[in-house]
XYZ file of C-alpha atoms in Angstrom:
286
model
C 23.800 -48.113 51.054
C 24.155 -48.399 47.270
C 20.535 -49.550 46.852
C 19.230 -46.720 49.062
C 21.208 -44.136 47.084
C 19.802 -45.466 43.799
C 16.241 -45.274 45.194
C 16.796 -41.690 46.366
C 18.148 -40.718 42.922
C 15.149 -42.273 41.133
C 12.728 -40.465 43.506
C 14.423 -37.100 42.996
C 14.448 -37.628 39.205
C 10.740 -38.404 39.150
C 10.054 -35.344 41.356
C 12.045 -33.017 39.095
C 10.250 -34.439 36.026
C 6.821 -33.848 37.519
C 7.896 -30.376 38.672
C 9.124 -29.486 35.151
C 5.878 -30.757 33.625
C 3.853 -28.626 36.037
C 5.931 -25.551 35.233
C 5.521 -26.149 31.481
C 1.766 -26.617 31.770
C 1.523 -23.499 33.951
C 3.451 -21.470 31.330
C 1.226 -22.795 28.543
C -1.903 -21.818 30.433
C -0.436 -18.349 31.017
C 0.404 -17.901 27.333
C -3.046 -19.033 26.286
C -4.926 -16.885 28.758
C -2.945 -13.656 28.220
C -3.687 -13.052 24.532
C -7.389 -13.738 25.062
C -7.543 -11.103 27.770
C -5.479 -8.632 25.730
C -7.432 -9.077 22.518
C -10.631 -8.560 24.471
C -9.297 -5.316 25.895
C -8.103 -4.169 22.474
C -11.426 -4.883 20.823
C -13.271 -2.989 23.562
C -10.969 0.020 23.233
C -11.241 -0.069 19.438
C -15.031 -0.004 19.662
C -14.883 2.807 22.218
C -12.532 5.095 20.267
C -13.446 4.066 16.735
C -13.684 7.025 14.355
C -17.042 7.395 12.608
C -16.871 6.525 8.922
C -17.586 9.288 6.426
C -20.928 8.807 4.640
C -20.722 7.677 1.026
C -21.637 10.331 -1.508
C -24.893 9.809 -3.343
C -23.714 11.115 -6.706
C -27.085 10.901 -8.440
C -28.466 13.604 -6.128
C -25.632 16.001 -7.047
C -24.897 17.365 -10.501
C -22.131 19.866 -9.736
C -18.696 19.563 -11.323
C -17.080 19.628 -7.872
C -18.865 16.385 -6.940
C -18.094 14.941 -10.383
C -14.357 15.401 -9.718
C -14.829 13.641 -6.380
C -16.410 10.832 -8.403
C -13.261 10.746 -10.590
C -11.032 10.382 -7.529
C -13.186 7.676 -5.938
C -13.392 5.590 -9.120
C -9.680 6.095 -9.837
C -8.732 4.831 -6.380
C -11.034 1.815 -6.752
C -9.405 1.003 -10.103
C -5.945 1.221 -8.515
C -4.766 4.079 -10.739
C -1.804 6.261 -9.802
C -2.517 9.644 -8.256
C -0.991 11.489 -11.212
C -3.333 9.603 -13.591
C -6.399 10.588 -11.556
C -5.206 14.210 -11.450
C -4.768 14.162 -15.242
C -8.376 12.983 -15.586
C -9.506 15.891 -13.376
C -7.588 18.356 -15.583
C -9.183 16.942 -18.774
C -12.580 17.250 -17.090
C -12.008 20.947 -16.271
C -10.637 21.654 -19.746
C -13.716 20.098 -21.347
C -16.181 22.136 -19.255
C -14.192 25.280 -19.956
C -15.748 25.206 -23.448
C -19.106 23.605 -22.620
C -22.002 24.501 -20.344
C -22.417 22.238 -17.288
C -25.939 21.175 -18.224
C -25.164 20.244 -21.857
C -23.605 16.836 -21.177
C -23.903 14.307 -18.364
C -20.898 15.112 -16.176
C -20.554 11.530 -14.850
C -20.240 10.121 -18.386
C -17.610 12.786 -19.114
C -15.848 11.994 -15.807
C -15.747 8.271 -16.663
C -14.364 9.061 -20.118
C -11.625 11.306 -18.689
C -10.449 8.437 -16.473
C -10.278 6.144 -19.504
C -8.381 8.774 -21.508
C -5.940 9.585 -18.681
C -5.142 5.901 -18.152
C -4.119 5.648 -21.818
C -2.036 8.838 -21.742
C -0.188 7.757 -18.583
C 0.435 4.223 -19.968
C -1.745 2.713 -17.270
C -4.414 1.257 -19.509
C -7.414 -0.315 -17.797
C -10.057 -2.614 -19.231
C -13.121 -0.724 -20.383
C -15.364 -3.329 -18.764
C -13.661 -2.778 -15.366
C -14.118 0.970 -15.735
C -17.813 0.551 -16.569
C -18.441 -1.773 -13.609
C -16.652 0.502 -11.121
C -18.294 3.709 -12.385
C -21.753 2.138 -12.558
C -21.609 0.711 -9.025
C -20.203 3.975 -7.650
C -23.249 5.747 -9.082
C -25.704 2.959 -8.188
C -24.279 1.570 -4.945
C -27.083 -0.886 -4.139
C -27.687 -2.060 -7.706
C -27.248 -5.626 -8.894
C -24.188 -6.508 -11.031
C -24.444 -4.979 -14.492
C -25.191 -7.623 -17.110
C -24.117 -7.557 -20.724
C -27.442 -6.117 -21.778
C -28.804 -2.812 -23.051
C -27.739 -0.729 -20.009
C -24.171 -1.986 -20.267
C -23.836 -1.237 -23.990
C -25.427 2.200 -23.608
C -22.989 3.125 -20.861
C -20.088 1.754 -22.894
C -21.076 3.747 -25.981
C -21.465 6.935 -23.931
C -17.909 6.610 -22.564
C -16.376 5.891 -25.986
C -18.196 8.798 -27.665
C -17.420 11.132 -24.750
C -13.714 10.251 -25.009
C -13.626 11.338 -28.663
C -15.560 14.501 -27.800
C -13.071 15.391 -25.046
C -10.156 14.881 -27.421
C -11.725 17.328 -29.859
C -12.302 20.000 -27.204
C -8.754 19.743 -25.821
C -7.495 19.885 -29.453
C -5.778 16.489 -29.067
C -3.302 18.069 -26.641
C -3.147 15.677 -23.663
C 0.055 17.040 -22.081
C -0.414 18.283 -18.517
C 2.220 20.097 -16.460
C 1.363 18.915 -12.953
C 2.479 20.791 -9.811
C 3.616 17.400 -8.466
C 6.659 17.648 -10.764
C 7.921 20.629 -8.732
C 6.311 20.003 -5.350
C 8.690 17.250 -4.175
C 11.742 19.193 -5.365
C 10.657 22.285 -3.414
C 9.997 20.247 -0.266
C 13.422 18.593 -0.399
C 15.009 22.030 -0.801
C 13.018 23.592 2.062
C 13.294 20.726 4.549
C 16.582 21.944 6.126
C 15.280 25.534 6.234
C 12.023 24.715 8.050
C 13.470 21.818 10.027
C 11.709 21.060 13.315
C 12.903 18.635 16.008
C 9.298 17.728 16.805
C 8.543 16.738 13.202
C 6.237 19.697 12.660
C 7.789 20.290 9.242
C 6.506 16.866 8.099
C 2.984 17.807 9.200
C 3.252 21.063 7.255
C 4.349 19.333 4.062
C 1.563 16.742 4.400
C -0.959 19.541 4.765
C 0.537 21.255 1.699
C 0.006 18.038 -0.284
C -3.611 17.912 0.922
C -4.127 21.450 -0.398
C -2.662 20.400 -3.743
C -4.918 17.332 -3.919
C -8.044 19.353 -3.069
C -7.240 22.115 -5.560
C -7.839 19.650 -8.431
C -11.542 19.823 -7.549
C -11.635 23.424 -8.787
C -11.389 24.615 -12.392
C -9.183 27.500 -11.141
C -6.259 25.091 -11.306
C -6.121 25.796 -15.067
C -5.490 29.512 -14.512
C -2.091 29.294 -12.772
C 1.359 27.909 -13.495
C 2.240 24.548 -11.971
C 5.277 26.023 -10.153
C 3.125 28.778 -8.624
C 0.524 26.269 -7.418
C 3.182 24.103 -5.753
C 4.680 27.115 -3.970
C 1.234 28.430 -2.932
C 0.285 25.085 -1.336
C 3.501 25.064 0.720
C 3.170 28.743 1.718
C -0.472 28.251 2.733
C 0.448 25.267 4.917
C 3.276 27.272 6.532
C 0.843 30.083 7.357
C -1.753 27.647 8.738
C 0.757 26.059 11.141
C 2.685 29.295 11.783
C 6.239 28.106 11.149
C 8.592 31.034 10.459
C 11.692 30.651 8.323
C 14.902 30.704 10.347
C 17.322 31.640 7.577
C 15.386 33.655 4.982
C 14.115 37.124 5.834
C 10.759 37.907 4.150
C 11.564 41.650 4.201
C 14.731 41.206 2.110
C 13.642 38.327 -0.152
C 10.762 35.849 0.273
C 11.881 32.207 0.315
C 9.825 31.307 -2.765
C 11.635 33.802 -5.014
C 14.814 31.804 -4.509
C 13.028 28.906 -6.218
C 10.697 30.697 -8.692
C 11.848 34.115 -9.888
C 8.653 35.173 -11.696
C 6.374 34.705 -8.651
C 5.476 37.936 -6.862
C 3.461 38.458 -3.674
C 0.189 39.420 -5.397
C 0.204 36.352 -7.654
C 0.969 34.113 -4.694
C -1.954 35.498 -2.702
C -4.262 35.057 -5.707
C -3.314 31.377 -5.950
C -3.747 30.853 -2.197
C -7.151 32.576 -2.318
C -8.207 30.254 -5.165
C -7.124 27.214 -3.131
C -9.167 28.405 -0.138
C -12.185 29.092 -2.385
C -12.198 25.379 -3.280
C -13.562 24.585 0.186
C -16.435 27.018 -0.387
C -17.429 24.883 -3.377
C -17.774 21.900 -1.064
C -19.992 23.864 1.327
C -22.206 25.085 -1.521
C -22.892 21.504 -2.704
C -24.090 20.322 0.742
């Protein structure tokens, strides 16, 4: 009886071992096959619902200052500069062309020089060679790498001379009061007032920031106070999405006068109209 029991035990052990091995191999095959099927489905859906990429701007076919500011933003992003540095470059560009006719100087050389100047002012200095390479290949997208030859040195000299020229026209005053300095403070103050359970307030504030970003493409940004621009971007976004204030009555006192006392209704509408006119500039260049 003892020998039979031992045989039965050994048989059952071998059976359980083989069963466990089969289960393990089956699980492995499942794990291997599942991701392949899923990744295939994901790739198909990505191809199906993929958003079309925006066409790259051919800057050499456009000579408007609006497109030149777009060039500043594209090159600044490629160089990894902070947003406030790129915005400073746009302000220097508009200040320069406030005193000069658009056709007098090459606006892309001036735009490149404003980026170089803004990076120094904001303590975010970039190598001049990196700036030249990025600006050159943004203008000439299919060109070969720029060698240290005549074209390189000509472009380098134009940026250096343009930087000194810009400094003269802005009277060596490089201080810029950006609306960004007030924008975040106003949003944090207004968040509880325009609070939405569905997160619509976040969408509104993102849209307001988009308006602020786009307004740097227009020279009208020099005409208004930074506080007024920040308020106008928020008010315009509120009107676009139609979110009424729940605690402040516009008839008694508009919400923005609690933050900026010297801003009246007419001035606010003038700033908002200037922001909306920026998008007409884009249509006129196409």
